[in-house]
mmCIF file of C-alpha atoms and ligand atoms in Angstrom:
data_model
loop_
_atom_site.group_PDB
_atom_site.id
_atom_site.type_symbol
_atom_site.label_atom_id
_atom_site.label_comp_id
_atom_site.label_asym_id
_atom_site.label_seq_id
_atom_site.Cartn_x
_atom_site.Cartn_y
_atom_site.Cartn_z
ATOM 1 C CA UNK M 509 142.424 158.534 76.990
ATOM 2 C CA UNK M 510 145.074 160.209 78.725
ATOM 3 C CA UNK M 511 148.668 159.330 77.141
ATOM 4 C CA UNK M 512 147.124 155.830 76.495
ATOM 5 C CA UNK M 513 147.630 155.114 80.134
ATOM 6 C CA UNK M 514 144.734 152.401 80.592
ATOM 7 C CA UNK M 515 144.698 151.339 83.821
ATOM 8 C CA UNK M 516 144.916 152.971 87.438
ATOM 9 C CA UNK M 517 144.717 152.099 90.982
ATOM 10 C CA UNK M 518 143.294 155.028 92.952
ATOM 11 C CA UNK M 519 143.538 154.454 96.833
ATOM 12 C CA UNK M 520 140.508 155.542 99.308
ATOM 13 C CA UNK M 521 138.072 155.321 96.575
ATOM 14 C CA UNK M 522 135.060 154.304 98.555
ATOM 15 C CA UNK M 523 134.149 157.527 99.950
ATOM 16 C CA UNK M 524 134.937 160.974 100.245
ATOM 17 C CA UNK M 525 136.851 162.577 97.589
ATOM 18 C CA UNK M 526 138.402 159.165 95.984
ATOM 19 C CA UNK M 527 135.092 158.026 94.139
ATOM 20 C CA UNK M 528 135.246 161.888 92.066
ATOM 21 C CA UNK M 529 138.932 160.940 91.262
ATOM 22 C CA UNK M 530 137.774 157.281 89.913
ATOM 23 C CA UNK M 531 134.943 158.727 87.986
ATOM 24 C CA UNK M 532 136.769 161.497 85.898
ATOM 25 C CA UNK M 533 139.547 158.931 85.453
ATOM 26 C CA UNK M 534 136.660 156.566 84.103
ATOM 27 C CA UNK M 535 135.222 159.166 81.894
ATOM 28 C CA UNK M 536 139.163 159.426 80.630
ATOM 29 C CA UNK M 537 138.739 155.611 79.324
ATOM 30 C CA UNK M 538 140.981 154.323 82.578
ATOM 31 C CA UNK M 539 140.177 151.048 83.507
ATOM 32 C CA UNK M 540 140.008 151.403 87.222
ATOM 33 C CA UNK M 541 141.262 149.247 90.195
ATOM 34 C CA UNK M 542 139.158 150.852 93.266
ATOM 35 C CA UNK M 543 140.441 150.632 96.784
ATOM 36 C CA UNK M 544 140.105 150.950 100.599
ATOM 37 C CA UNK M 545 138.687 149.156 103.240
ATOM 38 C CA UNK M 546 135.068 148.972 102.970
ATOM 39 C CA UNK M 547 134.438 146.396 100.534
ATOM 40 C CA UNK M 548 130.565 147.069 100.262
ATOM 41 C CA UNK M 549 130.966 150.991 99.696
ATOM 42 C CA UNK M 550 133.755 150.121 96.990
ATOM 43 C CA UNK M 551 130.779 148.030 95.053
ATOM 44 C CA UNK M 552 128.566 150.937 94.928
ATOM 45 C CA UNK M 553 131.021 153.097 93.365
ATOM 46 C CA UNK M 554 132.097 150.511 90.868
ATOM 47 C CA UNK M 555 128.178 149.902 89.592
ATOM 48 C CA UNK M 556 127.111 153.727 89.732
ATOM 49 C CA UNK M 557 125.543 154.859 86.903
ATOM 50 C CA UNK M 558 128.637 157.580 85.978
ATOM 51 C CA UNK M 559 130.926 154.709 85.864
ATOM 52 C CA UNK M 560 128.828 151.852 83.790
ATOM 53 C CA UNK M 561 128.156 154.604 81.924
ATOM 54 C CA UNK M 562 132.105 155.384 81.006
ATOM 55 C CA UNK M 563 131.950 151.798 79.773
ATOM 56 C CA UNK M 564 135.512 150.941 81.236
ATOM 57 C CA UNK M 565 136.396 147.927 83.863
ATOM 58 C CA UNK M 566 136.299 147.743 87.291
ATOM 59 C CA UNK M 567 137.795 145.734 89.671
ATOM 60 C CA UNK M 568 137.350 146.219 93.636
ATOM 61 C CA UNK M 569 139.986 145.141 96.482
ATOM 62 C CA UNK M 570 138.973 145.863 99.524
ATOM 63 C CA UNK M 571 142.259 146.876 101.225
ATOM 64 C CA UNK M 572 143.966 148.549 104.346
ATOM 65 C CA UNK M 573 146.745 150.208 102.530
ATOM 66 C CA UNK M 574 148.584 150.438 106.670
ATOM 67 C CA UNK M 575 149.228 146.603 105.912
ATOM 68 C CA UNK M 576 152.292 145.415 104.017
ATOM 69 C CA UNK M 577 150.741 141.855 102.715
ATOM 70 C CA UNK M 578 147.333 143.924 101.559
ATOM 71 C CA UNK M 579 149.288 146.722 99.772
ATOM 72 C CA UNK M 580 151.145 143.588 97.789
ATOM 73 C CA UNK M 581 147.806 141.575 97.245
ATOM 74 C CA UNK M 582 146.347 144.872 95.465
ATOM 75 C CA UNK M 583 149.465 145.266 93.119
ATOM 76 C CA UNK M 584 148.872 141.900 92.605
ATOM 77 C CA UNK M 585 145.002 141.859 91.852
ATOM 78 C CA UNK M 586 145.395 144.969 89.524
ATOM 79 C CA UNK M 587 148.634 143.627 87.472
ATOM 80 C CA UNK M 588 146.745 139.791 87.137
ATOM 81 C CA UNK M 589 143.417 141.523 85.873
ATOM 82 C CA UNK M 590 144.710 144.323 83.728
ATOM 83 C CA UNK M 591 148.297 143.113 83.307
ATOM 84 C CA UNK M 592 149.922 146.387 84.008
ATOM 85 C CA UNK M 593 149.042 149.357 85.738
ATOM 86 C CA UNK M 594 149.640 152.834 84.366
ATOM 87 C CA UNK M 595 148.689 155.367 86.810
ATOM 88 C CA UNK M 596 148.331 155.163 90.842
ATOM 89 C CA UNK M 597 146.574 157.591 92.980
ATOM 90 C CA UNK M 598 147.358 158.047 96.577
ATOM 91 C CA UNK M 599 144.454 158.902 97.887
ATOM 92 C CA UNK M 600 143.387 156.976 100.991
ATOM 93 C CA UNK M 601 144.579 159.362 103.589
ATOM 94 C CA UNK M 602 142.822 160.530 107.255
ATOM 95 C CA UNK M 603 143.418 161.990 110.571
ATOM 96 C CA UNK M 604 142.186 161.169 114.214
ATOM 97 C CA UNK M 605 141.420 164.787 115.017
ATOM 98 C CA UNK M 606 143.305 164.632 118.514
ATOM 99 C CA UNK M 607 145.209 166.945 120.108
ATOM 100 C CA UNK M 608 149.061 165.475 119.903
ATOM 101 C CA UNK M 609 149.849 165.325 123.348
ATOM 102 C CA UNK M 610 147.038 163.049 123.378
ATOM 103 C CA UNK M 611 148.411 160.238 121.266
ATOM 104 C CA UNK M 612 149.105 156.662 121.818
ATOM 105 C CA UNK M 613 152.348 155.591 120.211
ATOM 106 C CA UNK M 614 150.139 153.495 118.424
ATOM 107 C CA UNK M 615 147.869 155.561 117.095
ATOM 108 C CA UNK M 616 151.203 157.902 115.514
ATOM 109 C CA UNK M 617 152.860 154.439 113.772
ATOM 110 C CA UNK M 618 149.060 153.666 112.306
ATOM 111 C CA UNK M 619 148.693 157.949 110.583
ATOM 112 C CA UNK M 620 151.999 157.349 109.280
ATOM 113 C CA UNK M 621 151.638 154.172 107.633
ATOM 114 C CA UNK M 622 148.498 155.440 106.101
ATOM 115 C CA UNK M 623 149.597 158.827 105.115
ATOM 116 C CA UNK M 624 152.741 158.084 104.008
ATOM 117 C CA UNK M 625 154.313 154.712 104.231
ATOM 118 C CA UNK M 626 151.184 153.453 102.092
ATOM 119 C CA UNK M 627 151.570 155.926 99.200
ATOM 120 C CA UNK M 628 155.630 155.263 99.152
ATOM 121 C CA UNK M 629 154.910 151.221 99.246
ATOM 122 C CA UNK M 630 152.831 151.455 96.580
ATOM 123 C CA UNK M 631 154.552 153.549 94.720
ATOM 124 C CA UNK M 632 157.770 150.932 94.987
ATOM 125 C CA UNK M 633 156.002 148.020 93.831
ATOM 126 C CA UNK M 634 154.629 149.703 90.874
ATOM 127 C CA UNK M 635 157.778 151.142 89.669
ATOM 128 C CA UNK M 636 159.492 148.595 88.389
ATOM 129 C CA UNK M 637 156.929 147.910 86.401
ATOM 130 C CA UNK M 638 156.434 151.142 85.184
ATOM 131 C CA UNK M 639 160.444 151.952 84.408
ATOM 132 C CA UNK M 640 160.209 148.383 82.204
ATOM 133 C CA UNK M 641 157.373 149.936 80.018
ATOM 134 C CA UNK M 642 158.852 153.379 80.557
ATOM 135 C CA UNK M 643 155.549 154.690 81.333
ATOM 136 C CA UNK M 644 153.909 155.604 84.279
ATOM 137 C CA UNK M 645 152.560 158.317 86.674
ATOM 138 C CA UNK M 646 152.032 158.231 90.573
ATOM 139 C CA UNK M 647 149.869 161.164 91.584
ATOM 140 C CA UNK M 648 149.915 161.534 95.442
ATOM 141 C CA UNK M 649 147.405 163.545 97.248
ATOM 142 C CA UNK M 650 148.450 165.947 100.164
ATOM 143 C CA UNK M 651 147.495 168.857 101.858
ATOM 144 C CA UNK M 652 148.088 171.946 102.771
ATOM 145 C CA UNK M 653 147.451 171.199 106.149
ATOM 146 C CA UNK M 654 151.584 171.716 107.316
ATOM 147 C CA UNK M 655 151.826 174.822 105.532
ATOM 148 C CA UNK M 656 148.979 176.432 107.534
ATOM 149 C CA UNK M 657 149.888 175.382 110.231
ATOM 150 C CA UNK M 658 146.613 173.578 110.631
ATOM 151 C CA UNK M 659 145.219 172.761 114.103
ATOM 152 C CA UNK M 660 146.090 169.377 115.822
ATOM 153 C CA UNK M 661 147.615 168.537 112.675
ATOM 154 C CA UNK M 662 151.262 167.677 114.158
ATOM 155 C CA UNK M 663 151.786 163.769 112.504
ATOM 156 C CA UNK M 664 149.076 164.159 109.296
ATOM 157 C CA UNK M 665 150.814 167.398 108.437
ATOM 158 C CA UNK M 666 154.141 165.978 109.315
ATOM 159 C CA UNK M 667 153.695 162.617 106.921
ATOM 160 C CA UNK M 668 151.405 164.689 103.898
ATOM 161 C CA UNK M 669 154.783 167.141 103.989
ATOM 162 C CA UNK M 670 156.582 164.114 103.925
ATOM 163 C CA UNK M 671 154.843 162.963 100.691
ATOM 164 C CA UNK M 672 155.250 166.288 99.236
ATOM 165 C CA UNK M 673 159.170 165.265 99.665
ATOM 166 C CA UNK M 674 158.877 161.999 98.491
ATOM 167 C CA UNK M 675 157.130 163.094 95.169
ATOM 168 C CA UNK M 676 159.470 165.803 94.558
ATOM 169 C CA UNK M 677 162.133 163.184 94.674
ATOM 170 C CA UNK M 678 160.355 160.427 92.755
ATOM 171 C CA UNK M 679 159.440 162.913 89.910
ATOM 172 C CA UNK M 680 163.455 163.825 89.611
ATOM 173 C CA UNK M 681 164.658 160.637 89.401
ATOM 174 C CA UNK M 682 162.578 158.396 87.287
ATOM 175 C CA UNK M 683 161.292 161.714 84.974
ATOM 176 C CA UNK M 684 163.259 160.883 82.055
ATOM 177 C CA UNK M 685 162.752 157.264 82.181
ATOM 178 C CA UNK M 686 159.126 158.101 81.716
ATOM 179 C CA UNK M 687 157.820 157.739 84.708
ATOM 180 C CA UNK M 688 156.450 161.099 86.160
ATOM 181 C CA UNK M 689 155.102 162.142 89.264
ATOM 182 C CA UNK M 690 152.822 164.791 91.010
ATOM 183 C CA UNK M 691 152.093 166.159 94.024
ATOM 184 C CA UNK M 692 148.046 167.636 94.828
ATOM 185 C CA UNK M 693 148.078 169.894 98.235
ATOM 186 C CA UNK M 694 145.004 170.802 98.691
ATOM 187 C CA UNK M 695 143.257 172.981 100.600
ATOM 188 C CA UNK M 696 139.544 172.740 102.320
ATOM 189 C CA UNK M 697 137.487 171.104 100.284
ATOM 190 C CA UNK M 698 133.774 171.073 100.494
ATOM 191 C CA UNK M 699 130.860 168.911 99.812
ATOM 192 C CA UNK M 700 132.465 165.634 100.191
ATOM 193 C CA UNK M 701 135.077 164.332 102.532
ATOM 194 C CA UNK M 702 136.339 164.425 106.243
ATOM 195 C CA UNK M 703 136.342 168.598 106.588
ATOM 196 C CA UNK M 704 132.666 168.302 105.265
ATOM 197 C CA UNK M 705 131.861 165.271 107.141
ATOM 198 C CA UNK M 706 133.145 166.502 110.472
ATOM 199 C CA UNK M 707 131.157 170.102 109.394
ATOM 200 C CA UNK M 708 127.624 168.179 109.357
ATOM 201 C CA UNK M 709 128.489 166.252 112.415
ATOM 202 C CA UNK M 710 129.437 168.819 114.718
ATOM 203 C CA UNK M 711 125.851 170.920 112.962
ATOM 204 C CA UNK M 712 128.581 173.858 112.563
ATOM 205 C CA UNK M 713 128.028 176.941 110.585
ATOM 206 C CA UNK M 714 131.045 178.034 108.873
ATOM 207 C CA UNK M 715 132.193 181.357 108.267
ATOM 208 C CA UNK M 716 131.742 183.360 105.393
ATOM 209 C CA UNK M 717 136.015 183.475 104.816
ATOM 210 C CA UNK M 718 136.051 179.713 105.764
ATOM 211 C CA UNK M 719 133.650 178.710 102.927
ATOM 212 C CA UNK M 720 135.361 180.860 100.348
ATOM 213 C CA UNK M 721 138.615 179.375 101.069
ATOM 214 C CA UNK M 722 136.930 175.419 100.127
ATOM 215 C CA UNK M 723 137.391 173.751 96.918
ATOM 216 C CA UNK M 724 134.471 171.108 95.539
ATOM 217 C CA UNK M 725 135.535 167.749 95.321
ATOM 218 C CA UNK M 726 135.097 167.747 91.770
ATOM 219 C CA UNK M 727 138.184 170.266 91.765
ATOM 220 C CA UNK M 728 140.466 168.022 93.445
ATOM 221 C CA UNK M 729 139.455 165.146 90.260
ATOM 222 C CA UNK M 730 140.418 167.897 87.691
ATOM 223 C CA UNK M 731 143.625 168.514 89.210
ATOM 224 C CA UNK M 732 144.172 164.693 89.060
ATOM 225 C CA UNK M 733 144.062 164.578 85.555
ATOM 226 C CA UNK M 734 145.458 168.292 84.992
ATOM 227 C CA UNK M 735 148.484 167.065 86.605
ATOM 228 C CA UNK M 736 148.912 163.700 84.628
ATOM 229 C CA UNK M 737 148.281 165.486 80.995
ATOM 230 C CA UNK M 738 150.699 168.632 81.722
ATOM 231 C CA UNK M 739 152.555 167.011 83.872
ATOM 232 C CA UNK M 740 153.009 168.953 86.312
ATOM 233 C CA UNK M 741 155.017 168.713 89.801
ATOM 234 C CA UNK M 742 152.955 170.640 92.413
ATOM 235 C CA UNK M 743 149.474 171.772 92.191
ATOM 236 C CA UNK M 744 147.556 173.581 94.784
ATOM 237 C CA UNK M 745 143.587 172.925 95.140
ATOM 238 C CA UNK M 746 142.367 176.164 96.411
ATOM 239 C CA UNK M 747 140.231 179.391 95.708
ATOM 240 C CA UNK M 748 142.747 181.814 94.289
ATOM 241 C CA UNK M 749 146.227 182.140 93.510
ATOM 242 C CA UNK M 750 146.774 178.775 95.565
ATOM 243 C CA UNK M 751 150.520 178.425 95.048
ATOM 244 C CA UNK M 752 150.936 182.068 95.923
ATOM 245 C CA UNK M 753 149.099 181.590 99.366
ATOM 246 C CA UNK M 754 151.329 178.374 100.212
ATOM 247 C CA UNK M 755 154.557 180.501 99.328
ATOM 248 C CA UNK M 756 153.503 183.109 101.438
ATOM 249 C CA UNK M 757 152.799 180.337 104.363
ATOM 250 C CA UNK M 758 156.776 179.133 103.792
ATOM 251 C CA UNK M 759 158.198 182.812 104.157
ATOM 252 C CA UNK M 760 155.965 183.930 106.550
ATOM 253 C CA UNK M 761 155.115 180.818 109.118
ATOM 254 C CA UNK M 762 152.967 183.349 111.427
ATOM 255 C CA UNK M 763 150.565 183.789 108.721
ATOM 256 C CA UNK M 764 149.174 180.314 108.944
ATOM 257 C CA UNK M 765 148.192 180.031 112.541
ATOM 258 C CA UNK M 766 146.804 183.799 112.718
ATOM 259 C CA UNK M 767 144.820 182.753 109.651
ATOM 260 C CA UNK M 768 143.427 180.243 111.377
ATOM 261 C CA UNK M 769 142.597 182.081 114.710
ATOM 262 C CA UNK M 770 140.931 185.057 112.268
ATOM 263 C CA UNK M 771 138.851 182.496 110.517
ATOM 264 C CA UNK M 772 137.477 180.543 113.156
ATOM 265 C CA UNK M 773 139.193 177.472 112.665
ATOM 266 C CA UNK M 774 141.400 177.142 115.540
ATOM 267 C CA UNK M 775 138.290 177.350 117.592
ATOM 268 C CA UNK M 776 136.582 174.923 115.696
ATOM 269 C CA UNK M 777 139.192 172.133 115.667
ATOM 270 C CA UNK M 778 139.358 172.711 119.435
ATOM 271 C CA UNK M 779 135.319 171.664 119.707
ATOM 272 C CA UNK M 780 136.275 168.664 117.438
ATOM 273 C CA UNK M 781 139.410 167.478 119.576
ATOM 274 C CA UNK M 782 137.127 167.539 122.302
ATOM 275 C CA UNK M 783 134.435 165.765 120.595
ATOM 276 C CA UNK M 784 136.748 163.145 119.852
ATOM 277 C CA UNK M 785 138.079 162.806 123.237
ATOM 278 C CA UNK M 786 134.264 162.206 124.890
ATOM 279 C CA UNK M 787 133.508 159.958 121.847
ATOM 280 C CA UNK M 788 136.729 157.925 122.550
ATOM 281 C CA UNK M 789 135.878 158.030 126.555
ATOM 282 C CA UNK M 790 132.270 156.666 125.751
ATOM 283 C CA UNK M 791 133.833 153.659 123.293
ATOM 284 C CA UNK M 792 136.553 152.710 126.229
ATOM 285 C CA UNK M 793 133.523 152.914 128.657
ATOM 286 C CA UNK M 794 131.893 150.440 126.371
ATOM 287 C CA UNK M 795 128.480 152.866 126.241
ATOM 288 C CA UNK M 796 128.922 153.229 122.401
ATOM 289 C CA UNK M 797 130.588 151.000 119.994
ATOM 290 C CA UNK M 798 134.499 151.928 119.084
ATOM 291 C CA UNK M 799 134.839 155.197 117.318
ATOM 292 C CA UNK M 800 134.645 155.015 113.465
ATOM 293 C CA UNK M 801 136.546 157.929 112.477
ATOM 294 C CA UNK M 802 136.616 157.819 108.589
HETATM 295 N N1 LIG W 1364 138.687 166.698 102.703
HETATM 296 C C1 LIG W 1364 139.591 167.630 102.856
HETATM 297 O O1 LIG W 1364 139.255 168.766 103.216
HETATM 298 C C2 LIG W 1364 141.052 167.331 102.574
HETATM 299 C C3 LIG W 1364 141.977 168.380 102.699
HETATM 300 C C4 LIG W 1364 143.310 168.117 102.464
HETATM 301 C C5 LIG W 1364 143.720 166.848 102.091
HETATM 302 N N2 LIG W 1364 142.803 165.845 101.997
HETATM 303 C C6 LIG W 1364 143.283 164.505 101.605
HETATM 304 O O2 LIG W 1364 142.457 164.005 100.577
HETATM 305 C C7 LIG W 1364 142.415 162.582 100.635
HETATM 306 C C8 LIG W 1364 140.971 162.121 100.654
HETATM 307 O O3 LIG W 1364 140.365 162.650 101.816
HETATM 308 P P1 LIG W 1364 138.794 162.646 102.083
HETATM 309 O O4 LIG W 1364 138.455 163.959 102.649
HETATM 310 O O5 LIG W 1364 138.071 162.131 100.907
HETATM 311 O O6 LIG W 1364 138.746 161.588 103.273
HETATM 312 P P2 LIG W 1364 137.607 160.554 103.648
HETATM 313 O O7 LIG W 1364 136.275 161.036 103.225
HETATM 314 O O8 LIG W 1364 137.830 160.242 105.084
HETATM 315 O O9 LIG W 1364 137.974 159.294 102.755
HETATM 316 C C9 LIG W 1364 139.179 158.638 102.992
HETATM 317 C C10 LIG W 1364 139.299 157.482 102.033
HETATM 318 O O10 LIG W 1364 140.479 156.756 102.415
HETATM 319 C C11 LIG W 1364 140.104 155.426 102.726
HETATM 320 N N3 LIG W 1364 140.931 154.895 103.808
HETATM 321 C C12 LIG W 1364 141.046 155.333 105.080
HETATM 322 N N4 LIG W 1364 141.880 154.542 105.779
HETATM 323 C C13 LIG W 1364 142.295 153.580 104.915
HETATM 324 C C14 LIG W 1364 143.162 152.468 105.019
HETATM 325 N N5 LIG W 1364 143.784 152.165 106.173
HETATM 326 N N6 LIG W 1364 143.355 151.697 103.935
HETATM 327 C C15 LIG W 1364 142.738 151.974 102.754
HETATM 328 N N7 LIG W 1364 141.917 153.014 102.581
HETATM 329 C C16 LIG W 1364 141.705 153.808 103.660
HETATM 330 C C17 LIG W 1364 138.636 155.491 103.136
HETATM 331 O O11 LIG W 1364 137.978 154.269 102.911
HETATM 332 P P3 LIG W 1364 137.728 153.122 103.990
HETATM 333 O O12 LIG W 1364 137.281 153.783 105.246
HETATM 334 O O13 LIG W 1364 136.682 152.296 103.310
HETATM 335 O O14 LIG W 1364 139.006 152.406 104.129
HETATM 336 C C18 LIG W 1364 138.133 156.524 102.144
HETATM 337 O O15 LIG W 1364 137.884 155.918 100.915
HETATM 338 C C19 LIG W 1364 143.188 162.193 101.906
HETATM 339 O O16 LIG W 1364 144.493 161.821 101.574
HETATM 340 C C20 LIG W 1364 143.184 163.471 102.713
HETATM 341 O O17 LIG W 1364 144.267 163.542 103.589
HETATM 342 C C21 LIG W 1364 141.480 166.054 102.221
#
């Protein structure tokens, strides 16, 4: 067990990345707290065989982290089963794939509760909890999505740099009260989650440079618990001297953008903004049901 925390809440754990984050948690001895929206999907993950298998408990609360009285049920719900929670993941996290000028006012309020105002909520009702026991450790999960100038990226980027901020912040003021924080920007990641997801919808090949720039999911899980036993502020998930790559990005904020162009990816977000747009035309038209963009 990891620094005898015993309990965690890990946000967006029904699909995607979140359920490889629950399970190496699990396999840590963590008693987990899963949750997101999809109440049925959140089951599954809490009675697969890697987790009965870790032996730990499991409690599911299906919850829209966007929503203040949901975020304060879940607190709730974890801290009345478990009695105190040690770790919290921020993890639940998404973008509509639109191109900006595009937006509904809406639709911009809606990213940023669930980007950012979801992982700083939670991370206030937790903490005094966490200061009393003077123990604790909130791992948010961002991207490097701001720092490459990533396409169609304007309010995702803008609230996962946010929580880059926010962490920072956290980790210097509660730190020697014992209650740390870390920040995960990661990169592409493969296999499992929305890159992957969109990847297999669209049928898209990927170039060679594309795929060796992607991370497995598993990855992202290890840096979860790298960063919560060495306690670290910032890590990068990527192939390579990560950190190096997002340095470069801050002193040279060309490099991003012609990275992009070079690799194929600015072309390939435009196919999926467009994509998006006829799917959204076709669910306004009422020929298909409303967009689920997960
Ligand atoms: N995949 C990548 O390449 C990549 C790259 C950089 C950063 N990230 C970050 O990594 C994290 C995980 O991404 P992913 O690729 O695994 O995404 P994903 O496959 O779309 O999964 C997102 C998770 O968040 C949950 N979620 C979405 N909206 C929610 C809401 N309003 N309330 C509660 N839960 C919600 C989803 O569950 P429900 O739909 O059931 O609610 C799901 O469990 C995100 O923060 C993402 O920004 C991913």
């Amino acid at each position: 067990m990891i620094k005898n925390y015993q309990t965690a809440i890990v946000t967006g754990a029904s699909h995607g990345i979140g359920p490889f984050i629950v399970r190496a948690l699990a396999k840590e001895g963590m008693n987990i707290v899963l949750a997101a929206r999809s109440g049925n999907e959140l089951e599954q993950v809490a009675t697969s065989a890697d987790i009965r298998a870790a032996g730990v408990q499991v409690l599911t609360v299906p919850t829209d982290v966007t929503q203040r009285d949901a975020r304060s049920a879940l607190v709730s719900a974890a801290e009345r089963t478990f009695g105190s929670v040690d770790v919290l993941v921020n993890n639940a996290g998404g973008d509509l794939q639109r191109e900006f000028h595009r937006y509904t006012v809406g639709e911009v309020e809606a990213l940023i509760a669930l980007n950012l105002t979801g992982p700083i909520e939670l991370t206030r009702l937790l903490l005094p909890g966490m200061l009393q026991r003077g123990r604790g450790h909130i791992v948010n999960i961002s991207s490097l999505g701001g720092s490459v100038g990533f396409p169609y990226t304007e309010v995702y980027s803008a609230a996962k740099d946010g929580l880059i901020a926010f962490t920072r912040v956290l980790r210097a003021d509660y730190r020697k009260q014992g209650v740390s924080s870390s920040v995960l920007i990661l990169g592409p990641i493969g296999g499992a989650g929305t890159g992957a997801r969109t990847m297999e919808e669209l049928n898209l090949a990927m170039s060679a440079m594309a795929k060796a720039s992607m991370s497995p999911p598993e990855a992202v899980a290890q840096a979860v618990l790298k960063s919560i036993k060495r306690d670290k502020a910032e890590l990068v998930v990527m192939p390579g001297p990560g950190r190096l790559i997002r340095t470069l990005m801050t002193f040279f904020p060309g490099m991003g953008p012609a990275m992009n162009e070079m690799t194929g990816s600015t072309q390939t977000m435009k196919q999926v903004a467009d994509l998006r747009e006829q799917q959204r035309a076709q669910a306004i038209a009422g020929v298909n049901s409303p967009v689920q963009q997960r």
